Amino acid sequence: MFDTASLHPWQWPEKHWRDRVNRVRAGKKLSPPWPEGKRCAVSFSFDVDHESNELRDGGESISRMSWGQYGNRRGMPRILSLLKKHDIRATFFVPAVIAKLYPEEQQEIVGGGHEIGIHGWIHELNSILREEDERDLMMRSADTLEQITGNRPVGMRTPSWDFSEKTLSIAREMGLLYDSSLMADDSCYELLEDGERTGVVEIPVEWIRDDAAYFQVTRTEAMRIAPQDVLAIFMREFEQAYEEGELLQLTMHPHIIGYRSRIWILEELIRASKAKGDVWIATHRKVAEHASTAI
Ligand SMILES: [Zn+2]
């Protein structure tokens, strides 16, 4: 046996780098024809992180907590009223601690016909946890969301899209329908674990389609890109998805997209999707259920 920990990557035996790559991998592309003769699908998601980013880092900054609270006070109401205005449903991934802090918010999400998915306990990074802790937190997160909303989540997005060696095994143990944290395609695919088919659908994400990647602003880090330029990127993603007859998945955050100068981006995307006349706008759950028919 090699003690690979003492080797540099260029010294690894082939089996070692192959096993590492194959731990979790994209398998079969899952793209059955969209329902009702639609040409393309659009699925909006919101990671309801609020204060959990600060808590996860062990922080106690009152200022950063207030930034998180903005997500609840202004971001979520703007998002929910926009979705209601256009009569569309979306997916909200919620850390359990945030669901416990804002149970009314979660009930409002579910009351609006939207989906709630798992997003960790306190936005912890899976890859630094012991396996038993990761399993315990994932299971407690699902139980907590179910207790608060009455709905058992069927999907997850790992906090910070961070996957441990065991994350997929735990998701399988929990019988989850889908994950939405990985990036191997634009459209849905089946996840493979050590080369084995899992039946778990991946709805891929990308930083290109994530508001946080463009808009994170702090006192020392200025905004990197203007809102209209972010819309232009998202619109290109949409137009190409439409052209290819595939999926546009977007990740947004109430404390990031929910500002007066940004929320219009979401409305423009909704308008553009509706204007085509043959775009299926659906939750991640609906997209995953549909994709899973091709497994
Ligand atoms: Zn998050």
PDB file of C-alpha atoms and ligand atoms in Angstrom:
ATOM      1  CA  MET A   1       0.000   0.000   0.000  1.00  0.00           C
ATOM      2  CA  PHE A   2       1.153   3.495  -0.796  1.00  0.00           C
ATOM      3  CA  ASP A   3       1.027   6.094   1.879  1.00  0.00           C
ATOM      4  CA  THR A   4      -0.351   8.659  -0.537  1.00  0.00           C
ATOM      5  CA  ALA A   5      -0.402  11.381   2.115  1.00  0.00           C
ATOM      6  CA  SER A   6       3.380  11.510   1.904  1.00  0.00           C
ATOM      7  CA  LEU A   7       3.383  11.730  -1.905  1.00  0.00           C
ATOM      8  CA  HIS A   8       3.040  14.763  -4.133  1.00  0.00           C
ATOM      9  CA  PRO A   9       0.109  14.592  -6.600  1.00  0.00           C
ATOM     10  CA  TRP A  10       2.499  13.949  -9.477  1.00  0.00           C
ATOM     11  CA  GLN A  11       3.769  10.890  -7.617  1.00  0.00           C
ATOM     12  CA  TRP A  12       0.334   9.349  -7.051  1.00  0.00           C
ATOM     13  CA  PRO A  13      -0.300   5.914  -8.535  1.00  0.00           C
ATOM     14  CA  GLU A  14      -2.910   5.942 -11.308  1.00  0.00           C
ATOM     15  CA  LYS A  15      -5.529   4.160  -9.217  1.00  0.00           C
ATOM     16  CA  HIS A  16      -5.345   6.918  -6.616  1.00  0.00           C
ATOM     17  CA  TRP A  17      -6.062   9.810  -8.967  1.00  0.00           C
ATOM     18  CA  ARG A  18      -8.679   7.813 -10.828  1.00  0.00           C
ATOM     19  CA  ASP A  19     -10.490   6.936  -7.581  1.00  0.00           C
ATOM     20  CA  ARG A  20     -10.358  10.535  -6.468  1.00  0.00           C
ATOM     21  CA  VAL A  21     -11.936  11.786  -9.695  1.00  0.00           C
ATOM     22  CA  ASN A  22     -14.573   9.047  -9.651  1.00  0.00           C
ATOM     23  CA  ARG A  23     -15.703   9.550  -6.063  1.00  0.00           C
ATOM     24  CA  VAL A  24     -18.728  11.597  -7.209  1.00  0.00           C
ATOM     25  CA  ARG A  25     -19.195  11.964 -10.914  1.00  0.00           C
ATOM     26  CA  ALA A  26     -21.759  12.960 -13.525  1.00  0.00           C
ATOM     27  CA  GLY A  27     -23.423   9.986 -15.173  1.00  0.00           C
ATOM     28  CA  LYS A  28     -26.281   9.838 -17.644  1.00  0.00           C
ATOM     29  CA  LYS A  29     -27.633  13.151 -18.855  1.00  0.00           C
ATOM     30  CA  LEU A  30     -31.296  13.350 -17.932  1.00  0.00           C
ATOM     31  CA  SER A  31     -33.177  15.410 -20.488  1.00  0.00           C
ATOM     32  CA  PRO A  32     -36.532  13.903 -21.400  1.00  0.00           C
ATOM     33  CA  PRO A  33     -38.715  16.230 -23.509  1.00  0.00           C
ATOM     34  CA  TRP A  34     -40.113  19.009 -21.302  1.00  0.00           C
ATOM     35  CA  PRO A  35     -43.751  18.682 -20.179  1.00  0.00           C
ATOM     36  CA  GLU A  36     -46.625  20.161 -22.172  1.00  0.00           C
ATOM     37  CA  GLY A  37     -44.500  20.516 -25.278  1.00  0.00           C
ATOM     38  CA  LYS A  38     -42.365  23.252 -23.699  1.00  0.00           C
ATOM     39  CA  ARG A  39     -39.046  24.024 -25.349  1.00  0.00           C
ATOM     40  CA  CYS A  40     -36.951  24.935 -22.340  1.00  0.00           C
ATOM     41  CA  ALA A  41     -37.132  25.023 -18.533  1.00  0.00           C
ATOM     42  CA  VAL A  42     -36.281  27.772 -16.068  1.00  0.00           C
ATOM     43  CA  SER A  43     -35.839  27.013 -12.372  1.00  0.00           C
ATOM     44  CA  PHE A  44     -35.172  29.786  -9.861  1.00  0.00           C
ATOM     45  CA  SER A  45     -33.627  29.030  -6.485  1.00  0.00           C
ATOM     46  CA  PHE A  46     -32.895  31.173  -3.445  1.00  0.00           C
ATOM     47  CA  ASP A  47     -30.444  30.243  -0.711  1.00  0.00           C
ATOM     48  CA  VAL A  48     -31.987  31.756   2.403  1.00  0.00           C
ATOM     49  CA  ASP A  49     -28.722  32.174   4.300  1.00  0.00           C
ATOM     50  CA  HIS A  50     -29.545  35.312   6.302  1.00  0.00           C
ATOM     51  CA  GLU A  51     -27.357  35.351   9.446  1.00  0.00           C
ATOM     52  CA  SER A  52     -26.019  31.821   8.946  1.00  0.00           C
ATOM     53  CA  ASN A  53     -22.949  32.918   6.990  1.00  0.00           C
ATOM     54  CA  GLU A  54     -21.738  34.860  10.004  1.00  0.00           C
ATOM     55  CA  LEU A  55     -22.769  32.157  12.484  1.00  0.00           C
ATOM     56  CA  ARG A  56     -21.093  29.416  10.441  1.00  0.00           C
ATOM     57  CA  ASP A  57     -17.772  31.215  10.710  1.00  0.00           C
ATOM     58  CA  GLY A  58     -18.200  31.466  14.461  1.00  0.00           C
ATOM     59  CA  GLY A  59     -18.643  35.222  14.068  1.00  0.00           C
ATOM     60  CA  GLU A  60     -20.469  37.586  16.340  1.00  0.00           C
ATOM     61  CA  SER A  61     -20.424  40.715  14.195  1.00  0.00           C
ATOM     62  CA  ILE A  62     -23.588  42.630  14.914  1.00  0.00           C
ATOM     63  CA  SER A  63     -23.134  44.462  11.642  1.00  0.00           C
ATOM     64  CA  ARG A  64     -22.995  41.265   9.580  1.00  0.00           C
ATOM     65  CA  MET A  65     -25.955  39.852  11.520  1.00  0.00           C
ATOM     66  CA  SER A  66     -27.930  42.925  10.509  1.00  0.00           C
ATOM     67  CA  TRP A  67     -26.999  42.287   6.874  1.00  0.00           C
ATOM     68  CA  GLY A  68     -28.436  38.812   7.282  1.00  0.00           C
ATOM     69  CA  GLN A  69     -31.588  40.171   8.853  1.00  0.00           C
ATOM     70  CA  TYR A  70     -32.068  42.411   5.823  1.00  0.00           C
ATOM     71  CA  GLY A  71     -32.591  39.213   3.855  1.00  0.00           C
ATOM     72  CA  ASN A  72     -35.598  38.428   6.019  1.00  0.00           C
ATOM     73  CA  ARG A  73     -37.003  41.957   6.378  1.00  0.00           C
ATOM     74  CA  ARG A  74     -36.651  43.246   2.808  1.00  0.00           C
ATOM     75  CA  GLY A  75     -35.171  40.593   0.520  1.00  0.00           C
ATOM     76  CA  MET A  76     -37.695  37.824   1.111  1.00  0.00           C
ATOM     77  CA  PRO A  77     -40.812  40.014   0.939  1.00  0.00           C
ATOM     78  CA  ARG A  78     -39.631  41.482  -2.374  1.00  0.00           C
ATOM     79  CA  ILE A  79     -38.869  38.052  -3.817  1.00  0.00           C
ATOM     80  CA  LEU A  80     -42.105  36.461  -2.615  1.00  0.00           C
ATOM     81  CA  SER A  81     -44.280  39.297  -3.865  1.00  0.00           C
ATOM     82  CA  LEU A  82     -42.577  39.233  -7.271  1.00  0.00           C
ATOM     83  CA  LEU A  83     -43.111  35.485  -7.608  1.00  0.00           C
ATOM     84  CA  LYS A  84     -46.725  35.948  -6.575  1.00  0.00           C
ATOM     85  CA  LYS A  85     -47.237  38.800  -9.041  1.00  0.00           C
ATOM     86  CA  HIS A  86     -46.073  36.556 -11.883  1.00  0.00           C
ATOM     87  CA  ASP A  87     -47.710  33.427 -10.453  1.00  0.00           C
ATOM     88  CA  ILE A  88     -44.576  31.295 -10.511  1.00  0.00           C
ATOM     89  CA  ARG A  89     -43.073  28.857  -8.022  1.00  0.00           C
ATOM     90  CA  ALA A  90     -39.465  28.633  -6.924  1.00  0.00           C
ATOM     91  CA  THR A  91     -37.202  26.680  -4.572  1.00  0.00           C
ATOM     92  CA  PHE A  92     -35.781  27.998  -1.306  1.00  0.00           C
ATOM     93  CA  PHE A  93     -32.844  26.232   0.333  1.00  0.00           C
ATOM     94  CA  VAL A  94     -32.861  27.040   4.043  1.00  0.00           C
ATOM     95  CA  PRO A  95     -30.369  26.253   6.824  1.00  0.00           C
ATOM     96  CA  ALA A  96     -32.276  24.733   9.770  1.00  0.00           C
ATOM     97  CA  VAL A  97     -31.087  27.436  12.165  1.00  0.00           C
ATOM     98  CA  ILE A  98     -32.591  30.095   9.870  1.00  0.00           C
ATOM     99  CA  ALA A  99     -35.861  28.165   9.683  1.00  0.00           C
ATOM    100  CA  LYS A 100     -35.910  28.138  13.501  1.00  0.00           C
ATOM    101  CA  LEU A 101     -35.157  31.874  13.643  1.00  0.00           C
ATOM    102  CA  TYR A 102     -37.867  32.723  11.101  1.00  0.00           C
ATOM    103  CA  PRO A 103     -40.577  30.045  11.186  1.00  0.00           C
ATOM    104  CA  GLU A 104     -43.237  32.451   9.844  1.00  0.00           C
ATOM    105  CA  GLU A 105     -41.059  33.160   6.819  1.00  0.00           C
ATOM    106  CA  GLN A 106     -40.779  29.452   6.091  1.00  0.00           C
ATOM    107  CA  GLN A 107     -44.497  28.933   6.465  1.00  0.00           C
ATOM    108  CA  GLU A 108     -45.095  31.803   4.067  1.00  0.00           C
ATOM    109  CA  ILE A 109     -42.780  30.210   1.508  1.00  0.00           C
ATOM    110  CA  VAL A 110     -44.620  26.919   1.678  1.00  0.00           C
ATOM    111  CA  GLY A 111     -47.983  28.696   1.814  1.00  0.00           C
ATOM    112  CA  GLY A 112     -47.101  30.332  -1.509  1.00  0.00           C
ATOM    113  CA  GLY A 113     -46.709  26.915  -3.111  1.00  0.00           C
ATOM    114  CA  HIS A 114     -42.907  27.095  -3.177  1.00  0.00           C
ATOM    115  CA  GLU A 115     -40.466  24.352  -2.326  1.00  0.00           C
ATOM    116  CA  ILE A 116     -38.141  24.203   0.682  1.00  0.00           C
ATOM    117  CA  GLY A 117     -34.896  22.271   0.437  1.00  0.00           C
ATOM    118  CA  ILE A 118     -32.095  21.333   2.820  1.00  0.00           C
ATOM    119  CA  HIS A 119     -29.190  23.785   3.153  1.00  0.00           C
ATOM    120  CA  GLY A 120     -27.324  22.460   6.164  1.00  0.00           C
ATOM    121  CA  TRP A 121     -27.847  23.119   9.852  1.00  0.00           C
ATOM    122  CA  ILE A 122     -25.948  26.406  10.295  1.00  0.00           C
ATOM    123  CA  HIS A 123     -24.428  26.659   6.801  1.00  0.00           C
ATOM    124  CA  GLU A 124     -21.565  24.417   7.937  1.00  0.00           C
ATOM    125  CA  LEU A 125     -18.965  23.143   5.474  1.00  0.00           C
ATOM    126  CA  ASN A 126     -19.498  19.405   5.011  1.00  0.00           C
ATOM    127  CA  SER A 127     -15.912  18.732   4.019  1.00  0.00           C
ATOM    128  CA  ILE A 128     -14.535  19.666   7.451  1.00  0.00           C
ATOM    129  CA  LEU A 129     -17.020  17.593   9.458  1.00  0.00           C
ATOM    130  CA  ARG A 130     -16.633  14.108  10.857  1.00  0.00           C
ATOM    131  CA  GLU A 131     -18.909  11.696   9.010  1.00  0.00           C
ATOM    132  CA  GLU A 132     -21.163  11.109  12.025  1.00  0.00           C
ATOM    133  CA  ASP A 133     -21.579  14.848  12.541  1.00  0.00           C
ATOM    134  CA  GLU A 134     -22.397  15.445   8.872  1.00  0.00           C
ATOM    135  CA  ARG A 135     -25.017  12.682   8.931  1.00  0.00           C
ATOM    136  CA  ASP A 136     -26.538  13.932  12.185  1.00  0.00           C
ATOM    137  CA  LEU A 137     -26.731  17.536  10.914  1.00  0.00           C
ATOM    138  CA  MET A 138     -28.258  16.569   7.572  1.00  0.00           C
ATOM    139  CA  MET A 139     -30.901  14.427   9.223  1.00  0.00           C
ATOM    140  CA  ARG A 140     -31.694  17.001  11.892  1.00  0.00           C
ATOM    141  CA  SER A 141     -31.923  19.688   9.197  1.00  0.00           C
ATOM    142  CA  ALA A 142     -34.497  17.680   7.235  1.00  0.00           C
ATOM    143  CA  ASP A 143     -36.483  16.954  10.422  1.00  0.00           C
ATOM    144  CA  THR A 144     -36.434  20.621  11.447  1.00  0.00           C
ATOM    145  CA  LEU A 145     -37.664  21.862   8.056  1.00  0.00           C
ATOM    146  CA  GLU A 146     -40.428  19.259   8.135  1.00  0.00           C
ATOM    147  CA  GLN A 147     -41.473  20.218  11.673  1.00  0.00           C
ATOM    148  CA  ILE A 148     -41.658  23.912  10.783  1.00  0.00           C
ATOM    149  CA  THR A 149     -43.223  23.726   7.328  1.00  0.00           C
ATOM    150  CA  GLY A 150     -45.091  20.421   7.380  1.00  0.00           C
ATOM    151  CA  ASN A 151     -43.225  19.398   4.215  1.00  0.00           C
ATOM    152  CA  ARG A 152     -40.451  16.812   4.120  1.00  0.00           C
ATOM    153  CA  PRO A 153     -37.661  18.131   1.856  1.00  0.00           C
ATOM    154  CA  VAL A 154     -36.713  15.918  -1.094  1.00  0.00           C
ATOM    155  CA  GLY A 155     -33.689  17.902  -2.263  1.00  0.00           C
ATOM    156  CA  MET A 156     -30.579  19.537  -0.913  1.00  0.00           C
ATOM    157  CA  ARG A 157     -28.064  22.195  -1.749  1.00  0.00           C
ATOM    158  CA  THR A 158     -24.970  21.883   0.387  1.00  0.00           C
ATOM    159  CA  PRO A 159     -23.900  25.135   2.068  1.00  0.00           C
ATOM    160  CA  SER A 160     -21.277  26.866  -0.083  1.00  0.00           C
ATOM    161  CA  TRP A 161     -21.773  23.913  -2.502  1.00  0.00           C
ATOM    162  CA  ASP A 162     -19.217  22.055  -0.386  1.00  0.00           C
ATOM    163  CA  PHE A 163     -19.267  18.270  -0.714  1.00  0.00           C
ATOM    164  CA  SER A 164     -17.480  15.824   1.553  1.00  0.00           C
ATOM    165  CA  GLU A 165     -16.485  12.295   0.588  1.00  0.00           C
ATOM    166  CA  LYS A 166     -19.654  11.110   2.345  1.00  0.00           C
ATOM    167  CA  THR A 167     -22.236  13.723   1.385  1.00  0.00           C
ATOM    168  CA  LEU A 168     -23.711  11.712  -1.467  1.00  0.00           C
ATOM    169  CA  SER A 169     -23.858   8.482   0.584  1.00  0.00           C
ATOM    170  CA  ILE A 170     -25.781  10.311   3.303  1.00  0.00           C
ATOM    171  CA  ALA A 171     -28.172  11.825   0.741  1.00  0.00           C
ATOM    172  CA  ARG A 172     -28.815   8.324  -0.616  1.00  0.00           C
ATOM    173  CA  GLU A 173     -29.373   6.983   2.890  1.00  0.00           C
ATOM    174  CA  MET A 174     -31.966   9.738   3.383  1.00  0.00           C
ATOM    175  CA  GLY A 175     -33.668   8.823   0.119  1.00  0.00           C
ATOM    176  CA  LEU A 176     -33.288  12.304  -1.361  1.00  0.00           C
ATOM    177  CA  LEU A 177     -34.524  12.786  -4.911  1.00  0.00           C
ATOM    178  CA  TYR A 178     -31.966  15.360  -5.930  1.00  0.00           C
ATOM    179  CA  ASP A 179     -28.941  17.482  -5.116  1.00  0.00           C
ATOM    180  CA  SER A 180     -28.195  20.932  -6.487  1.00  0.00           C
ATOM    181  CA  SER A 181     -24.592  21.734  -5.521  1.00  0.00           C
ATOM    182  CA  LEU A 182     -22.349  20.445  -8.327  1.00  0.00           C
ATOM    183  CA  MET A 183     -21.323  21.720 -11.724  1.00  0.00           C
ATOM    184  CA  ALA A 184     -20.629  19.004 -14.282  1.00  0.00           C
ATOM    185  CA  ASP A 185     -23.269  20.048 -16.844  1.00  0.00           C
ATOM    186  CA  ASP A 186     -25.860  22.696 -17.696  1.00  0.00           C
ATOM    187  CA  SER A 187     -28.692  20.168 -17.613  1.00  0.00           C
ATOM    188  CA  CYS A 188     -29.722  17.501 -15.143  1.00  0.00           C
ATOM    189  CA  TYR A 189     -27.710  14.326 -14.780  1.00  0.00           C
ATOM    190  CA  GLU A 190     -27.615  11.222 -12.615  1.00  0.00           C
ATOM    191  CA  LEU A 191     -24.939  11.199  -9.930  1.00  0.00           C
ATOM    192  CA  LEU A 192     -22.482   8.328  -9.839  1.00  0.00           C
ATOM    193  CA  GLU A 193     -20.738   7.341  -6.619  1.00  0.00           C
ATOM    194  CA  ASP A 194     -17.491   5.419  -7.130  1.00  0.00           C
ATOM    195  CA  GLY A 195     -18.774   4.624 -10.618  1.00  0.00           C
ATOM    196  CA  GLU A 196     -22.063   3.225  -9.330  1.00  0.00           C
ATOM    197  CA  ARG A 197     -25.421   4.641 -10.426  1.00  0.00           C
ATOM    198  CA  THR A 198     -27.295   6.256  -7.544  1.00  0.00           C
ATOM    199  CA  GLY A 199     -30.686   7.296  -8.932  1.00  0.00           C
ATOM    200  CA  VAL A 200     -30.022  10.737  -7.413  1.00  0.00           C
ATOM    201  CA  VAL A 201     -30.655  13.614  -9.847  1.00  0.00           C
ATOM    202  CA  GLU A 202     -28.208  16.508  -9.965  1.00  0.00           C
ATOM    203  CA  ILE A 203     -29.600  19.934 -10.898  1.00  0.00           C
ATOM    204  CA  PRO A 204     -26.312  21.655 -11.584  1.00  0.00           C
ATOM    205  CA  VAL A 205     -25.341  25.084 -10.280  1.00  0.00           C
ATOM    206  CA  GLU A 206     -22.595  27.435 -11.457  1.00  0.00           C
ATOM    207  CA  TRP A 207     -20.996  30.584 -10.027  1.00  0.00           C
ATOM    208  CA  ILE A 208     -21.778  32.204 -13.386  1.00  0.00           C
ATOM    209  CA  ARG A 209     -25.463  31.829 -12.494  1.00  0.00           C
ATOM    210  CA  ASP A 210     -25.085  32.882  -8.846  1.00  0.00           C
ATOM    211  CA  ASP A 211     -25.839  36.454  -7.767  1.00  0.00           C
ATOM    212  CA  ALA A 212     -23.357  36.238  -4.877  1.00  0.00           C
ATOM    213  CA  ALA A 213     -20.412  35.732  -7.204  1.00  0.00           C
ATOM    214  CA  TYR A 214     -21.027  39.180  -8.709  1.00  0.00           C
ATOM    215  CA  PHE A 215     -22.603  41.223  -5.970  1.00  0.00           C
ATOM    216  CA  GLN A 216     -20.822  40.498  -2.686  1.00  0.00           C
ATOM    217  CA  VAL A 217     -19.995  43.958  -1.385  1.00  0.00           C
ATOM    218  CA  THR A 218     -18.197  44.867   1.820  1.00  0.00           C
ATOM    219  CA  ARG A 219     -16.697  48.104   3.033  1.00  0.00           C
ATOM    220  CA  THR A 220     -13.364  47.114   1.543  1.00  0.00           C
ATOM    221  CA  GLU A 221     -14.533  45.165  -1.490  1.00  0.00           C
ATOM    222  CA  ALA A 222     -16.411  47.222  -4.033  1.00  0.00           C
ATOM    223  CA  MET A 223     -19.099  45.830  -6.299  1.00  0.00           C
ATOM    224  CA  ARG A 224     -17.388  44.092  -9.185  1.00  0.00           C
ATOM    225  CA  ILE A 225     -20.016  44.444 -11.847  1.00  0.00           C
ATOM    226  CA  ALA A 226     -23.062  46.583 -12.607  1.00  0.00           C
ATOM    227  CA  PRO A 227     -26.555  45.074 -12.223  1.00  0.00           C
ATOM    228  CA  GLN A 228     -27.341  45.487 -15.936  1.00  0.00           C
ATOM    229  CA  ASP A 229     -24.213  43.502 -16.790  1.00  0.00           C
ATOM    230  CA  VAL A 230     -25.280  40.676 -14.481  1.00  0.00           C
ATOM    231  CA  LEU A 231     -28.657  40.652 -16.207  1.00  0.00           C
ATOM    232  CA  ALA A 232     -26.868  40.496 -19.560  1.00  0.00           C
ATOM    233  CA  ILE A 233     -24.961  37.379 -18.442  1.00  0.00           C
ATOM    234  CA  PHE A 234     -28.093  35.714 -17.060  1.00  0.00           C
ATOM    235  CA  MET A 235     -29.975  36.570 -20.277  1.00  0.00           C
ATOM    236  CA  ARG A 236     -27.221  34.995 -22.399  1.00  0.00           C
ATOM    237  CA  GLU A 237     -27.479  31.881 -20.245  1.00  0.00           C
ATOM    238  CA  PHE A 238     -31.244  31.898 -20.773  1.00  0.00           C
ATOM    239  CA  GLU A 239     -31.143  32.502 -24.534  1.00  0.00           C
ATOM    240  CA  GLN A 240     -28.628  29.716 -25.032  1.00  0.00           C
ATOM    241  CA  ALA A 241     -30.612  27.336 -22.797  1.00  0.00           C
ATOM    242  CA  TYR A 242     -33.669  28.154 -24.900  1.00  0.00           C
ATOM    243  CA  GLU A 243     -31.741  27.620 -28.120  1.00  0.00           C
ATOM    244  CA  GLU A 244     -30.532  24.229 -26.891  1.00  0.00           C
ATOM    245  CA  GLY A 245     -33.920  23.289 -25.410  1.00  0.00           C
ATOM    246  CA  GLU A 246     -32.329  22.724 -22.018  1.00  0.00           C
ATOM    247  CA  LEU A 247     -32.457  24.105 -18.465  1.00  0.00           C
ATOM    248  CA  LEU A 248     -31.645  27.505 -17.000  1.00  0.00           C
ATOM    249  CA  GLN A 249     -31.026  27.138 -13.274  1.00  0.00           C
ATOM    250  CA  LEU A 250     -30.268  30.230 -11.181  1.00  0.00           C
ATOM    251  CA  THR A 251     -29.036  30.660  -7.604  1.00  0.00           C
ATOM    252  CA  MET A 252     -29.890  33.852  -5.741  1.00  0.00           C
ATOM    253  CA  HIS A 253     -29.871  35.033  -2.130  1.00  0.00           C
ATOM    254  CA  PRO A 254     -32.428  37.280  -0.398  1.00  0.00           C
ATOM    255  CA  HIS A 255     -29.656  39.356   1.214  1.00  0.00           C
ATOM    256  CA  ILE A 256     -28.021  39.872  -2.198  1.00  0.00           C
ATOM    257  CA  ILE A 257     -30.639  40.041  -4.968  1.00  0.00           C
ATOM    258  CA  GLY A 258     -33.282  41.549  -2.664  1.00  0.00           C
ATOM    259  CA  TYR A 259     -32.113  45.170  -2.964  1.00  0.00           C
ATOM    260  CA  ARG A 260     -33.978  47.933  -4.776  1.00  0.00           C
ATOM    261  CA  SER A 261     -31.223  48.239  -7.364  1.00  0.00           C
ATOM    262  CA  ARG A 262     -31.134  44.486  -8.103  1.00  0.00           C
ATOM    263  CA  ILE A 263     -34.535  42.880  -7.678  1.00  0.00           C
ATOM    264  CA  TRP A 264     -35.546  44.078 -11.151  1.00  0.00           C
ATOM    265  CA  ILE A 265     -33.045  41.597 -12.613  1.00  0.00           C
ATOM    266  CA  LEU A 266     -35.267  38.758 -11.424  1.00  0.00           C
ATOM    267  CA  GLU A 267     -38.344  40.405 -12.861  1.00  0.00           C
ATOM    268  CA  GLU A 268     -36.653  40.893 -16.239  1.00  0.00           C
ATOM    269  CA  LEU A 269     -35.748  37.211 -16.325  1.00  0.00           C
ATOM    270  CA  ILE A 270     -39.280  36.187 -15.440  1.00  0.00           C
ATOM    271  CA  ARG A 271     -40.647  38.481 -18.159  1.00  0.00           C
ATOM    272  CA  ALA A 272     -38.201  37.159 -20.753  1.00  0.00           C
ATOM    273  CA  SER A 273     -39.068  33.550 -19.856  1.00  0.00           C
ATOM    274  CA  LYS A 274     -42.792  34.211 -20.104  1.00  0.00           C
ATOM    275  CA  ALA A 275     -42.456  36.202 -23.326  1.00  0.00           C
ATOM    276  CA  LYS A 276     -41.197  33.112 -25.172  1.00  0.00           C
ATOM    277  CA  GLY A 277     -44.538  31.413 -24.576  1.00  0.00           C
ATOM    278  CA  ASP A 278     -43.045  27.913 -24.369  1.00  0.00           C
ATOM    279  CA  VAL A 279     -40.830  27.985 -21.300  1.00  0.00           C
ATOM    280  CA  TRP A 280     -41.601  25.716 -18.344  1.00  0.00           C
ATOM    281  CA  ILE A 281     -40.955  27.628 -15.102  1.00  0.00           C
ATOM    282  CA  ALA A 282     -40.816  25.084 -12.297  1.00  0.00           C
ATOM    283  CA  THR A 283     -39.329  24.345  -8.890  1.00  0.00           C
ATOM    284  CA  HIS A 284     -36.198  22.262  -8.561  1.00  0.00           C
ATOM    285  CA  ARG A 285     -38.348  19.441  -7.223  1.00  0.00           C
ATOM    286  CA  LYS A 286     -40.559  19.427 -10.321  1.00  0.00           C
ATOM    287  CA  VAL A 287     -37.519  19.564 -12.597  1.00  0.00           C
ATOM    288  CA  ALA A 288     -35.869  16.697 -10.690  1.00  0.00           C
ATOM    289  CA  GLU A 289     -39.032  14.584 -10.747  1.00  0.00           C
ATOM    290  CA  HIS A 290     -39.296  15.149 -14.457  1.00  0.00           C
ATOM    291  CA  ALA A 291     -35.604  14.419 -15.075  1.00  0.00           C
ATOM    292  CA  SER A 292     -35.777  11.244 -12.990  1.00  0.00           C
ATOM    293  CA  THR A 293     -38.213   9.715 -15.493  1.00  0.00           C
ATOM    294  CA  ALA A 294     -35.201   9.348 -17.802  1.00  0.00           C
ATOM    295  CA  ILE A 295     -33.129   7.367 -15.281  1.00  0.00           C
TER     296      ILE A 295
HETATM  297 ZN    ZN B   1     -25.961  29.340   1.343  1.00  0.00          ZN
END
